[in-house]
Amino acid sequence: MSKLKIAELFYSIQGEGRYMGVPSVFLRTFGCNFKCAGFGLPKGELSSEVEDIAIQHSRTPYKKYEELPLVSTGCDSYASWDPRFKDLSPMLTTDAIAERICEIIPFNEWREEHLVITGGEPLLGWQRAYPDLLNHPKMAGLKEITFETNGTQKLTPEFKDYLVQWAQNPPFASREVTFSVSAKLSCSGEERHEAIRPDVVCEYQEAGYTYLKFVVATEEDAEEAIETADIYRAEGFTGPVYLMPVGGVESVYTLNNRRVAELAMNNGLRYSDRLQVPLFKNEWGT
Ligand code: SF4
């Protein structure tokens, strides 16, 4: 039986993108190939907020994820990939994950709920474990799945075949797979040649509905998002493009959400909110 290292598993409302407002189970896998330390800071600066938290954790360990402080700069899900917090993410069998999911959803079976497999970066090595999980009898009623990815990890041939065949064969033919690709712009602090991979994202389109979602704070970011979307389109990307405000905490989010909505409207793009921030203050488990 396959295992997955799980940073979080919780039930909430999807706050972003295509399924905004849909009740969803979030399966947050551990590990990421990026750090995104530039979010929320002027260009060229990198966040060190998590350093103090890591020092604190090494002295007096936080016992569970929900006790960790939120950050206002850098990646807001830092504990899902930073090795200094890996002790908070258990390795679970796909059996245990499927059981746990059925415990946390209403009616203890899949009805309207959607599954979000997120991270970290969920398309790193864990692709090998997803078929075991998604074929599990307790997942039989699941209809819609989103992979929230940074769009840099190719699908393995095995996993791609699985998704493609799956889309054509009962009983899974009625399932819909979505790739929500949050490609990282320069405000993330990541190197552009590593973060912008149209070749990878165009291949996702063969396995599911795929869209781009750019996190932006300023007009300059929005311009970069539009130029970058054109690069993806030139390589064959055909899906929608969303702009989403930066801000893992409310003070940052409310500074730029309306402006980002206007930038999206003015450029004929979609706006994605981050409903988890105004609704739940982006607490862990939301
Ligand atoms: S890709 Fe996502 S999870 Fe990874 S560091 Fe960046 S924001 Fe965090």
PDB file of C-alpha atoms and ligand atoms in Angstrom:
ATOM      1  CA  MET A   1       0.000   0.000   0.000  1.00  0.00           C
ATOM      2  CA  SER A   2       1.302   3.482  -0.889  1.00  0.00           C
ATOM      3  CA  LYS A   3       2.063   6.173   1.656  1.00  0.00           C
ATOM      4  CA  LEU A   4       2.008   9.959   1.540  1.00  0.00           C
ATOM      5  CA  LYS A   5       3.662  12.465   3.867  1.00  0.00           C
ATOM      6  CA  ILE A   6       0.786  14.733   4.808  1.00  0.00           C
ATOM      7  CA  ALA A   7       1.212  18.248   6.169  1.00  0.00           C
ATOM      8  CA  GLU A   8      -2.517  18.888   6.561  1.00  0.00           C
ATOM      9  CA  LEU A   9      -5.815  17.152   5.856  1.00  0.00           C
ATOM     10  CA  PHE A  10      -8.903  19.232   6.487  1.00  0.00           C
ATOM     11  CA  TYR A  11     -12.366  20.126   5.256  1.00  0.00           C
ATOM     12  CA  SER A  12     -13.153  23.719   4.301  1.00  0.00           C
ATOM     13  CA  ILE A  13     -14.442  25.943   1.491  1.00  0.00           C
ATOM     14  CA  GLN A  14     -12.195  26.327  -1.531  1.00  0.00           C
ATOM     15  CA  GLY A  15     -11.229  30.010  -1.439  1.00  0.00           C
ATOM     16  CA  GLU A  16      -9.452  30.316  -4.784  1.00  0.00           C
ATOM     17  CA  GLY A  17      -9.791  29.745  -8.502  1.00  0.00           C
ATOM     18  CA  ARG A  18     -12.319  27.698 -10.448  1.00  0.00           C
ATOM     19  CA  TYR A  19     -13.954  26.028  -7.429  1.00  0.00           C
ATOM     20  CA  MET A  20     -14.117  29.125  -5.201  1.00  0.00           C
ATOM     21  CA  GLY A  21     -16.950  28.568  -2.699  1.00  0.00           C
ATOM     22  CA  VAL A  22     -17.162  24.783  -3.171  1.00  0.00           C
ATOM     23  CA  PRO A  23     -16.918  22.625  -0.012  1.00  0.00           C
ATOM     24  CA  SER A  24     -13.614  20.838  -0.340  1.00  0.00           C
ATOM     25  CA  VAL A  25     -11.278  18.382   1.311  1.00  0.00           C
ATOM     26  CA  PHE A  26      -7.699  19.682   1.293  1.00  0.00           C
ATOM     27  CA  LEU A  27      -4.905  17.150   1.231  1.00  0.00           C
ATOM     28  CA  ARG A  28      -1.663  19.059   1.687  1.00  0.00           C
ATOM     29  CA  THR A  29       1.364  16.952   0.818  1.00  0.00           C
ATOM     30  CA  PHE A  30       4.801  17.668   2.254  1.00  0.00           C
ATOM     31  CA  GLY A  31       7.641  19.024   0.128  1.00  0.00           C
ATOM     32  CA  CYS A  32       8.241  21.756  -2.438  1.00  0.00           C
ATOM     33  CA  ASN A  33      10.958  22.607  -4.944  1.00  0.00           C
ATOM     34  CA  PHE A  34      10.588  26.360  -4.196  1.00  0.00           C
ATOM     35  CA  LYS A  35      10.662  28.693  -1.171  1.00  0.00           C
ATOM     36  CA  CYS A  36       8.852  31.776  -2.562  1.00  0.00           C
ATOM     37  CA  ALA A  37      10.508  33.993   0.055  1.00  0.00           C
ATOM     38  CA  GLY A  38       9.843  37.166  -1.956  1.00  0.00           C
ATOM     39  CA  PHE A  39       6.052  37.322  -1.482  1.00  0.00           C
ATOM     40  CA  GLY A  40       4.857  40.499   0.213  1.00  0.00           C
ATOM     41  CA  LEU A  41       8.247  42.252   0.039  1.00  0.00           C
ATOM     42  CA  PRO A  42       9.795  44.808  -2.325  1.00  0.00           C
ATOM     43  CA  LYS A  43      11.481  43.228  -5.381  1.00  0.00           C
ATOM     44  CA  GLY A  44      14.830  41.679  -4.513  1.00  0.00           C
ATOM     45  CA  GLU A  45      14.105  41.262  -0.794  1.00  0.00           C
ATOM     46  CA  LEU A  46      13.540  37.850   0.761  1.00  0.00           C
ATOM     47  CA  SER A  47      11.560  37.051   3.879  1.00  0.00           C
ATOM     48  CA  SER A  48      13.313  35.707   6.962  1.00  0.00           C
ATOM     49  CA  GLU A  49      10.127  35.549   9.076  1.00  0.00           C
ATOM     50  CA  VAL A  50      10.193  31.782   9.239  1.00  0.00           C
ATOM     51  CA  GLU A  51      13.715  31.747  10.746  1.00  0.00           C
ATOM     52  CA  ASP A  52      12.480  32.836  14.181  1.00  0.00           C
ATOM     53  CA  ILE A  53       9.677  30.291  14.028  1.00  0.00           C
ATOM     54  CA  ALA A  54      12.148  27.538  13.174  1.00  0.00           C
ATOM     55  CA  ILE A  55      14.421  28.548  16.080  1.00  0.00           C
ATOM     56  CA  GLN A  56      11.443  28.518  18.407  1.00  0.00           C
ATOM     57  CA  HIS A  57      10.403  25.086  17.084  1.00  0.00           C
ATOM     58  CA  SER A  58      13.901  23.673  17.698  1.00  0.00           C
ATOM     59  CA  ARG A  59      13.845  24.898  21.312  1.00  0.00           C
ATOM     60  CA  THR A  60      10.256  24.223  22.307  1.00  0.00           C
ATOM     61  CA  PRO A  61       8.643  22.197  19.549  1.00  0.00           C
ATOM     62  CA  TYR A  62       5.180  23.121  18.392  1.00  0.00           C
ATOM     63  CA  LYS A  63       3.115  19.985  18.895  1.00  0.00           C
ATOM     64  CA  LYS A  64       0.793  20.396  15.958  1.00  0.00           C
ATOM     65  CA  TYR A  65       0.419  22.354  12.783  1.00  0.00           C
ATOM     66  CA  GLU A  66      -2.366  24.568  14.145  1.00  0.00           C
ATOM     67  CA  GLU A  67      -0.018  26.008  16.790  1.00  0.00           C
ATOM     68  CA  LEU A  68       2.407  27.438  14.208  1.00  0.00           C
ATOM     69  CA  PRO A  69       2.408  31.229  13.752  1.00  0.00           C
ATOM     70  CA  LEU A  70       1.106  32.665  10.466  1.00  0.00           C
ATOM     71  CA  VAL A  71       3.507  34.734   8.383  1.00  0.00           C
ATOM     72  CA  SER A  72       2.793  37.933   6.476  1.00  0.00           C
ATOM     73  CA  THR A  73       5.702  37.563   4.003  1.00  0.00           C
ATOM     74  CA  GLY A  74       7.087  34.637   2.035  1.00  0.00           C
ATOM     75  CA  CYS A  75       5.243  31.349   1.466  1.00  0.00           C
ATOM     76  CA  ASP A  76       2.213  31.180   3.758  1.00  0.00           C
ATOM     77  CA  SER A  77       2.377  27.364   3.902  1.00  0.00           C
ATOM     78  CA  TYR A  78       6.068  27.210   4.864  1.00  0.00           C
ATOM     79  CA  ALA A  79       5.643  24.268   7.210  1.00  0.00           C
ATOM     80  CA  SER A  80       4.446  22.102   4.318  1.00  0.00           C
ATOM     81  CA  TRP A  81       7.933  21.997   2.793  1.00  0.00           C
ATOM     82  CA  ASP A  82      10.542  23.413   5.180  1.00  0.00           C
ATOM     83  CA  PRO A  83      12.445  20.361   6.519  1.00  0.00           C
ATOM     84  CA  ARG A  84      12.715  22.017   9.931  1.00  0.00           C
ATOM     85  CA  PHE A  85       8.983  21.339  10.404  1.00  0.00           C
ATOM     86  CA  LYS A  86       8.813  17.891   8.830  1.00  0.00           C
ATOM     87  CA  ASP A  87       8.164  16.240  12.196  1.00  0.00           C
ATOM     88  CA  LEU A  88       4.689  17.818  12.105  1.00  0.00           C
ATOM     89  CA  SER A  89       3.785  15.946   8.901  1.00  0.00           C
ATOM     90  CA  PRO A  90       3.052  12.243   9.405  1.00  0.00           C
ATOM     91  CA  MET A  91       3.543   9.580   6.757  1.00  0.00           C
ATOM     92  CA  LEU A  92       0.125   8.001   6.245  1.00  0.00           C
ATOM     93  CA  THR A  93      -1.073   5.064   4.182  1.00  0.00           C
ATOM     94  CA  THR A  94      -3.596   5.785   1.442  1.00  0.00           C
ATOM     95  CA  ASP A  95      -5.996   3.601   3.434  1.00  0.00           C
ATOM     96  CA  ALA A  96      -5.654   5.817   6.509  1.00  0.00           C
ATOM     97  CA  ILE A  97      -6.073   8.966   4.387  1.00  0.00           C
ATOM     98  CA  ALA A  98      -9.259   7.675   2.718  1.00  0.00           C
ATOM     99  CA  GLU A  99     -10.665   6.667   6.137  1.00  0.00           C
ATOM    100  CA  ARG A 100      -9.833  10.050   7.620  1.00  0.00           C
ATOM    101  CA  ILE A 101     -11.453  11.888   4.714  1.00  0.00           C
ATOM    102  CA  CYS A 102     -14.692   9.998   5.237  1.00  0.00           C
ATOM    103  CA  GLU A 103     -14.607  10.965   8.903  1.00  0.00           C
ATOM    104  CA  ILE A 104     -14.307  14.694   8.218  1.00  0.00           C
ATOM    105  CA  ILE A 105     -16.830  15.178   5.395  1.00  0.00           C
ATOM    106  CA  PRO A 106     -20.542  15.613   6.148  1.00  0.00           C
ATOM    107  CA  PHE A 107     -22.567  12.357   5.773  1.00  0.00           C
ATOM    108  CA  ASN A 108     -19.210  10.473   5.834  1.00  0.00           C
ATOM    109  CA  GLU A 109     -19.314   9.923   2.097  1.00  0.00           C
ATOM    110  CA  TRP A 110     -18.536  11.996  -0.980  1.00  0.00           C
ATOM    111  CA  ARG A 111     -21.485  14.049  -2.245  1.00  0.00           C
ATOM    112  CA  GLU A 112     -20.858  17.606  -3.456  1.00  0.00           C
ATOM    113  CA  GLU A 113     -17.387  17.869  -1.996  1.00  0.00           C
ATOM    114  CA  HIS A 114     -14.369  18.415  -4.172  1.00  0.00           C
ATOM    115  CA  LEU A 115     -10.853  17.134  -3.404  1.00  0.00           C
ATOM    116  CA  VAL A 116      -7.933  19.550  -3.526  1.00  0.00           C
ATOM    117  CA  ILE A 117      -4.495  17.959  -3.587  1.00  0.00           C
ATOM    118  CA  THR A 118      -2.171  20.777  -2.682  1.00  0.00           C
ATOM    119  CA  GLY A 119       1.164  21.464  -1.053  1.00  0.00           C
ATOM    120  CA  GLY A 120       3.925  22.276  -0.962  1.00  0.00           C
ATOM    121  CA  GLU A 121       4.165  20.980  -4.507  1.00  0.00           C
ATOM    122  CA  PRO A 122       1.858  17.955  -4.859  1.00  0.00           C
ATOM    123  CA  LEU A 123       3.315  16.764  -8.183  1.00  0.00           C
ATOM    124  CA  LEU A 124       6.785  16.006  -6.807  1.00  0.00           C
ATOM    125  CA  GLY A 125       7.316  12.311  -5.979  1.00  0.00           C
ATOM    126  CA  TRP A 126       3.810  11.697  -4.679  1.00  0.00           C
ATOM    127  CA  GLN A 127       2.353  11.068  -8.147  1.00  0.00           C
ATOM    128  CA  ARG A 128       3.170   7.393  -7.634  1.00  0.00           C
ATOM    129  CA  ALA A 129       0.799   7.180  -4.645  1.00  0.00           C
ATOM    130  CA  TYR A 130      -2.257   8.970  -6.047  1.00  0.00           C
ATOM    131  CA  PRO A 131      -3.710   6.049  -8.051  1.00  0.00           C
ATOM    132  CA  ASP A 132      -3.880   3.951  -4.846  1.00  0.00           C
ATOM    133  CA  LEU A 133      -5.658   6.757  -3.068  1.00  0.00           C
ATOM    134  CA  LEU A 134      -8.027   7.701  -5.886  1.00  0.00           C
ATOM    135  CA  ASN A 135      -8.960   4.054  -6.569  1.00  0.00           C
ATOM    136  CA  HIS A 136      -9.739   3.415  -2.912  1.00  0.00           C
ATOM    137  CA  PRO A 137     -13.339   2.200  -2.377  1.00  0.00           C
ATOM    138  CA  LYS A 138     -13.974   5.057   0.047  1.00  0.00           C
ATOM    139  CA  MET A 139     -13.165   7.535  -2.722  1.00  0.00           C
ATOM    140  CA  ALA A 140     -15.726   6.029  -5.112  1.00  0.00           C
ATOM    141  CA  GLY A 141     -18.185   8.941  -4.861  1.00  0.00           C
ATOM    142  CA  LEU A 142     -15.560  11.597  -5.577  1.00  0.00           C
ATOM    143  CA  LYS A 143     -16.356  13.567  -8.755  1.00  0.00           C
ATOM    144  CA  GLU A 144     -13.987  16.540  -8.891  1.00  0.00           C
ATOM    145  CA  ILE A 145     -10.284  16.816  -8.069  1.00  0.00           C
ATOM    146  CA  THR A 146      -7.901  19.739  -8.319  1.00  0.00           C
ATOM    147  CA  PHE A 147      -4.130  19.578  -8.181  1.00  0.00           C
ATOM    148  CA  GLU A 148      -2.838  22.934  -6.967  1.00  0.00           C
ATOM    149  CA  THR A 149       0.629  23.019  -8.472  1.00  0.00           C
ATOM    150  CA  ASN A 150       3.379  25.512  -9.236  1.00  0.00           C
ATOM    151  CA  GLY A 151       3.501  24.103 -12.777  1.00  0.00           C
ATOM    152  CA  THR A 152       7.127  22.983 -12.814  1.00  0.00           C
ATOM    153  CA  GLN A 153       6.768  19.215 -12.346  1.00  0.00           C
ATOM    154  CA  LYS A 154       6.145  16.997 -15.343  1.00  0.00           C
ATOM    155  CA  LEU A 155       3.546  14.276 -14.991  1.00  0.00           C
ATOM    156  CA  THR A 156       5.195  10.883 -14.920  1.00  0.00           C
ATOM    157  CA  PRO A 157       4.197   8.783 -17.955  1.00  0.00           C
ATOM    158  CA  GLU A 158       2.459   6.328 -15.584  1.00  0.00           C
ATOM    159  CA  PHE A 159       0.415   8.972 -13.805  1.00  0.00           C
ATOM    160  CA  LYS A 160      -0.470  10.773 -17.012  1.00  0.00           C
ATOM    161  CA  ASP A 161      -1.670   7.481 -18.570  1.00  0.00           C
ATOM    162  CA  TYR A 162      -3.653   6.785 -15.423  1.00  0.00           C
ATOM    163  CA  LEU A 163      -5.463  10.131 -15.607  1.00  0.00           C
ATOM    164  CA  VAL A 164      -6.074   9.920 -19.335  1.00  0.00           C
ATOM    165  CA  GLN A 165      -7.426   6.352 -19.228  1.00  0.00           C
ATOM    166  CA  TRP A 166      -9.347   7.191 -16.100  1.00  0.00           C
ATOM    167  CA  ALA A 167     -11.147   9.984 -17.927  1.00  0.00           C
ATOM    168  CA  GLN A 168     -12.314   7.470 -20.520  1.00  0.00           C
ATOM    169  CA  ASN A 169     -13.348   4.495 -18.384  1.00  0.00           C
ATOM    170  CA  PRO A 170     -16.287   3.833 -16.089  1.00  0.00           C
ATOM    171  CA  PRO A 171     -16.737   4.154 -13.161  1.00  0.00           C
ATOM    172  CA  PHE A 172     -14.307   7.077 -13.179  1.00  0.00           C
ATOM    173  CA  ALA A 173     -15.337   8.673 -16.464  1.00  0.00           C
ATOM    174  CA  SER A 174     -17.580  11.126 -14.665  1.00  0.00           C
ATOM    175  CA  ARG A 175     -14.647  12.446 -12.619  1.00  0.00           C
ATOM    176  CA  GLU A 176     -13.114  15.740 -13.626  1.00  0.00           C
ATOM    177  CA  VAL A 177      -9.471  16.605 -13.017  1.00  0.00           C
ATOM    178  CA  THR A 178      -8.294  20.203 -12.826  1.00  0.00           C
ATOM    179  CA  PHE A 179      -4.759  21.561 -12.713  1.00  0.00           C
ATOM    180  CA  SER A 180      -4.712  24.919 -10.956  1.00  0.00           C
ATOM    181  CA  VAL A 181      -1.284  26.237 -11.916  1.00  0.00           C
ATOM    182  CA  SER A 182       0.088  29.006  -9.728  1.00  0.00           C
ATOM    183  CA  ALA A 183       3.105  29.898 -11.857  1.00  0.00           C
ATOM    184  CA  LYS A 184       5.533  32.038  -9.876  1.00  0.00           C
ATOM    185  CA  LEU A 185       6.339  35.559 -11.071  1.00  0.00           C
ATOM    186  CA  SER A 186       9.409  37.520 -10.006  1.00  0.00           C
ATOM    187  CA  CYS A 187       7.594  38.801  -6.862  1.00  0.00           C
ATOM    188  CA  SER A 188       7.907  35.225  -5.506  1.00  0.00           C
ATOM    189  CA  GLY A 189      11.695  35.527  -5.429  1.00  0.00           C
ATOM    190  CA  GLU A 190      12.109  32.412  -7.600  1.00  0.00           C
ATOM    191  CA  GLU A 191      14.250  32.270 -10.761  1.00  0.00           C
ATOM    192  CA  ARG A 192      12.120  32.850 -13.848  1.00  0.00           C
ATOM    193  CA  HIS A 193      13.710  30.103 -15.939  1.00  0.00           C
ATOM    194  CA  GLU A 194      12.843  27.595 -13.231  1.00  0.00           C
ATOM    195  CA  ALA A 195       9.383  28.943 -12.441  1.00  0.00           C
ATOM    196  CA  ILE A 196       7.921  29.511 -15.914  1.00  0.00           C
ATOM    197  CA  ARG A 197       7.591  26.141 -17.649  1.00  0.00           C
ATOM    198  CA  PRO A 198       5.012  26.312 -20.469  1.00  0.00           C
ATOM    199  CA  ASP A 199       6.185  22.915 -21.765  1.00  0.00           C
ATOM    200  CA  VAL A 200       5.151  21.320 -18.474  1.00  0.00           C
ATOM    201  CA  VAL A 201       1.836  23.154 -18.158  1.00  0.00           C
ATOM    202  CA  CYS A 202       0.779  22.506 -21.754  1.00  0.00           C
ATOM    203  CA  GLU A 203       1.159  18.784 -21.075  1.00  0.00           C
ATOM    204  CA  TYR A 204      -1.250  18.988 -18.112  1.00  0.00           C
ATOM    205  CA  GLN A 205      -3.932  20.009 -20.601  1.00  0.00           C
ATOM    206  CA  GLU A 206      -3.811  16.474 -22.029  1.00  0.00           C
ATOM    207  CA  ALA A 207      -4.786  15.079 -18.628  1.00  0.00           C
ATOM    208  CA  GLY A 208      -7.262  17.652 -17.286  1.00  0.00           C
ATOM    209  CA  TYR A 209      -8.775  21.134 -17.334  1.00  0.00           C
ATOM    210  CA  THR A 210      -5.875  23.529 -16.750  1.00  0.00           C
ATOM    211  CA  TYR A 211      -5.736  27.184 -15.772  1.00  0.00           C
ATOM    212  CA  LEU A 212      -3.090  29.685 -14.729  1.00  0.00           C
ATOM    213  CA  LYS A 213      -3.354  31.719 -11.539  1.00  0.00           C
ATOM    214  CA  PHE A 214      -0.845  34.494 -10.929  1.00  0.00           C
ATOM    215  CA  VAL A 215      -0.363  36.039  -7.481  1.00  0.00           C
ATOM    216  CA  VAL A 216       0.095  39.792  -7.928  1.00  0.00           C
ATOM    217  CA  ALA A 217       0.420  42.886  -5.760  1.00  0.00           C
ATOM    218  CA  THR A 218       1.162  45.735  -8.140  1.00  0.00           C
ATOM    219  CA  GLU A 219       0.483  46.939 -11.663  1.00  0.00           C
ATOM    220  CA  GLU A 220       4.011  45.878 -12.536  1.00  0.00           C
ATOM    221  CA  ASP A 221       3.224  42.319 -11.366  1.00  0.00           C
ATOM    222  CA  ALA A 222       0.018  42.350 -13.426  1.00  0.00           C
ATOM    223  CA  GLU A 223       1.978  43.422 -16.511  1.00  0.00           C
ATOM    224  CA  GLU A 224       4.448  40.611 -15.892  1.00  0.00           C
ATOM    225  CA  ALA A 225       1.519  38.167 -15.500  1.00  0.00           C
ATOM    226  CA  ILE A 226       0.039  39.241 -18.833  1.00  0.00           C
ATOM    227  CA  GLU A 227       3.383  38.962 -20.648  1.00  0.00           C
ATOM    228  CA  THR A 228       3.975  35.579 -19.038  1.00  0.00           C
ATOM    229  CA  ALA A 229       0.505  34.303 -19.973  1.00  0.00           C
ATOM    230  CA  ASP A 230       1.326  35.233 -23.586  1.00  0.00           C
ATOM    231  CA  ILE A 231       4.444  33.056 -23.390  1.00  0.00           C
ATOM    232  CA  TYR A 232       2.302  30.106 -22.248  1.00  0.00           C
ATOM    233  CA  ARG A 233      -0.241  30.804 -25.001  1.00  0.00           C
ATOM    234  CA  ALA A 234       2.512  30.904 -27.626  1.00  0.00           C
ATOM    235  CA  GLU A 235       3.423  27.349 -26.617  1.00  0.00           C
ATOM    236  CA  GLY A 236      -0.146  26.070 -26.831  1.00  0.00           C
ATOM    237  CA  PHE A 237      -1.779  26.909 -23.517  1.00  0.00           C
ATOM    238  CA  THR A 238      -5.524  27.465 -24.077  1.00  0.00           C
ATOM    239  CA  GLY A 239      -7.035  27.751 -20.580  1.00  0.00           C
ATOM    240  CA  PRO A 240      -8.190  30.760 -18.581  1.00  0.00           C
ATOM    241  CA  VAL A 241      -5.865  33.087 -16.664  1.00  0.00           C
ATOM    242  CA  TYR A 242      -6.626  34.430 -13.170  1.00  0.00           C
ATOM    243  CA  LEU A 243      -5.035  37.218 -11.182  1.00  0.00           C
ATOM    244  CA  MET A 244      -5.113  36.686  -7.403  1.00  0.00           C
ATOM    245  CA  PRO A 245      -4.091  39.198  -4.725  1.00  0.00           C
ATOM    246  CA  VAL A 246      -0.998  38.492  -2.651  1.00  0.00           C
ATOM    247  CA  GLY A 247      -1.689  38.232   1.076  1.00  0.00           C
ATOM    248  CA  GLY A 248      -1.763  35.347   3.499  1.00  0.00           C
ATOM    249  CA  VAL A 249      -2.908  37.720   6.248  1.00  0.00           C
ATOM    250  CA  GLU A 250      -5.860  40.088   6.100  1.00  0.00           C
ATOM    251  CA  SER A 251      -3.869  43.323   6.473  1.00  0.00           C
ATOM    252  CA  VAL A 252      -1.886  42.539   3.304  1.00  0.00           C
ATOM    253  CA  TYR A 253      -4.801  41.007   1.378  1.00  0.00           C
ATOM    254  CA  THR A 254      -7.168  43.953   1.930  1.00  0.00           C
ATOM    255  CA  LEU A 255      -4.491  46.376   0.751  1.00  0.00           C
ATOM    256  CA  ASN A 256      -4.554  44.965  -2.748  1.00  0.00           C
ATOM    257  CA  ASN A 257      -7.611  42.746  -3.405  1.00  0.00           C
ATOM    258  CA  ARG A 258      -9.785  45.459  -4.974  1.00  0.00           C
ATOM    259  CA  ARG A 259      -6.893  46.794  -7.035  1.00  0.00           C
ATOM    260  CA  VAL A 260      -6.114  43.316  -8.349  1.00  0.00           C
ATOM    261  CA  ALA A 261      -9.804  42.799  -9.229  1.00  0.00           C
ATOM    262  CA  GLU A 262      -9.691  46.031 -11.232  1.00  0.00           C
ATOM    263  CA  LEU A 263      -6.450  45.024 -12.942  1.00  0.00           C
ATOM    264  CA  ALA A 264      -8.054  41.715 -13.922  1.00  0.00           C
ATOM    265  CA  MET A 265     -11.155  43.462 -15.299  1.00  0.00           C
ATOM    266  CA  ASN A 266      -9.124  46.037 -17.192  1.00  0.00           C
ATOM    267  CA  ASN A 267      -7.096  43.324 -18.867  1.00  0.00           C
ATOM    268  CA  GLY A 268      -9.892  40.869 -19.655  1.00  0.00           C
ATOM    269  CA  LEU A 269      -8.607  38.304 -17.139  1.00  0.00           C
ATOM    270  CA  ARG A 270     -10.395  36.426 -14.354  1.00  0.00           C
ATOM    271  CA  TYR A 271     -10.118  37.485 -10.722  1.00  0.00           C
ATOM    272  CA  SER A 272      -9.565  34.903  -8.035  1.00  0.00           C
ATOM    273  CA  ASP A 273     -10.205  35.865  -4.457  1.00  0.00           C
ATOM    274  CA  ARG A 274      -8.605  34.202  -1.425  1.00  0.00           C
ATOM    275  CA  LEU A 275     -11.819  33.637   0.492  1.00  0.00           C
ATOM    276  CA  GLN A 276      -9.944  31.802   3.233  1.00  0.00           C
ATOM    277  CA  VAL A 277      -8.400  35.123   4.309  1.00  0.00           C
ATOM    278  CA  PRO A 278     -11.546  37.246   4.957  1.00  0.00           C
ATOM    279  CA  LEU A 279     -13.617  34.202   6.030  1.00  0.00           C
ATOM    280  CA  PHE A 280     -11.170  32.349   8.236  1.00  0.00           C
ATOM    281  CA  LYS A 281      -8.145  34.675   8.613  1.00  0.00           C
ATOM    282  CA  ASN A 282      -6.168  32.034   6.705  1.00  0.00           C
ATOM    283  CA  GLU A 283      -5.789  29.955   9.879  1.00  0.00           C
ATOM    284  CA  TRP A 284      -4.245  26.516   9.497  1.00  0.00           C
ATOM    285  CA  GLY A 285      -6.908  24.026   8.549  1.00  0.00           C
ATOM    286  CA  THR A 286      -8.910  26.485   6.450  1.00  0.00           C
TER     287      THR A 286
HETATM  288  S1  SF4 B   1       5.431  26.910  -4.719  1.00  0.00           S
HETATM  289 FE1  SF4 B   1       3.725  27.208  -3.299  1.00  0.00          FE
HETATM  290  S2  SF4 B   1       4.156  25.865  -1.545  1.00  0.00           S
HETATM  291 FE2  SF4 B   1       6.051  26.036  -2.744  1.00  0.00          FE
HETATM  292  S3  SF4 B   1       7.142  27.676  -1.723  1.00  0.00           S
HETATM  293 FE3  SF4 B   1       5.987  28.604  -3.411  1.00  0.00          FE
HETATM  294  S4  SF4 B   1       4.038  29.278  -2.505  1.00  0.00           S
HETATM  295 FE4  SF4 B   1       5.010  27.838  -1.061  1.00  0.00          FE
END
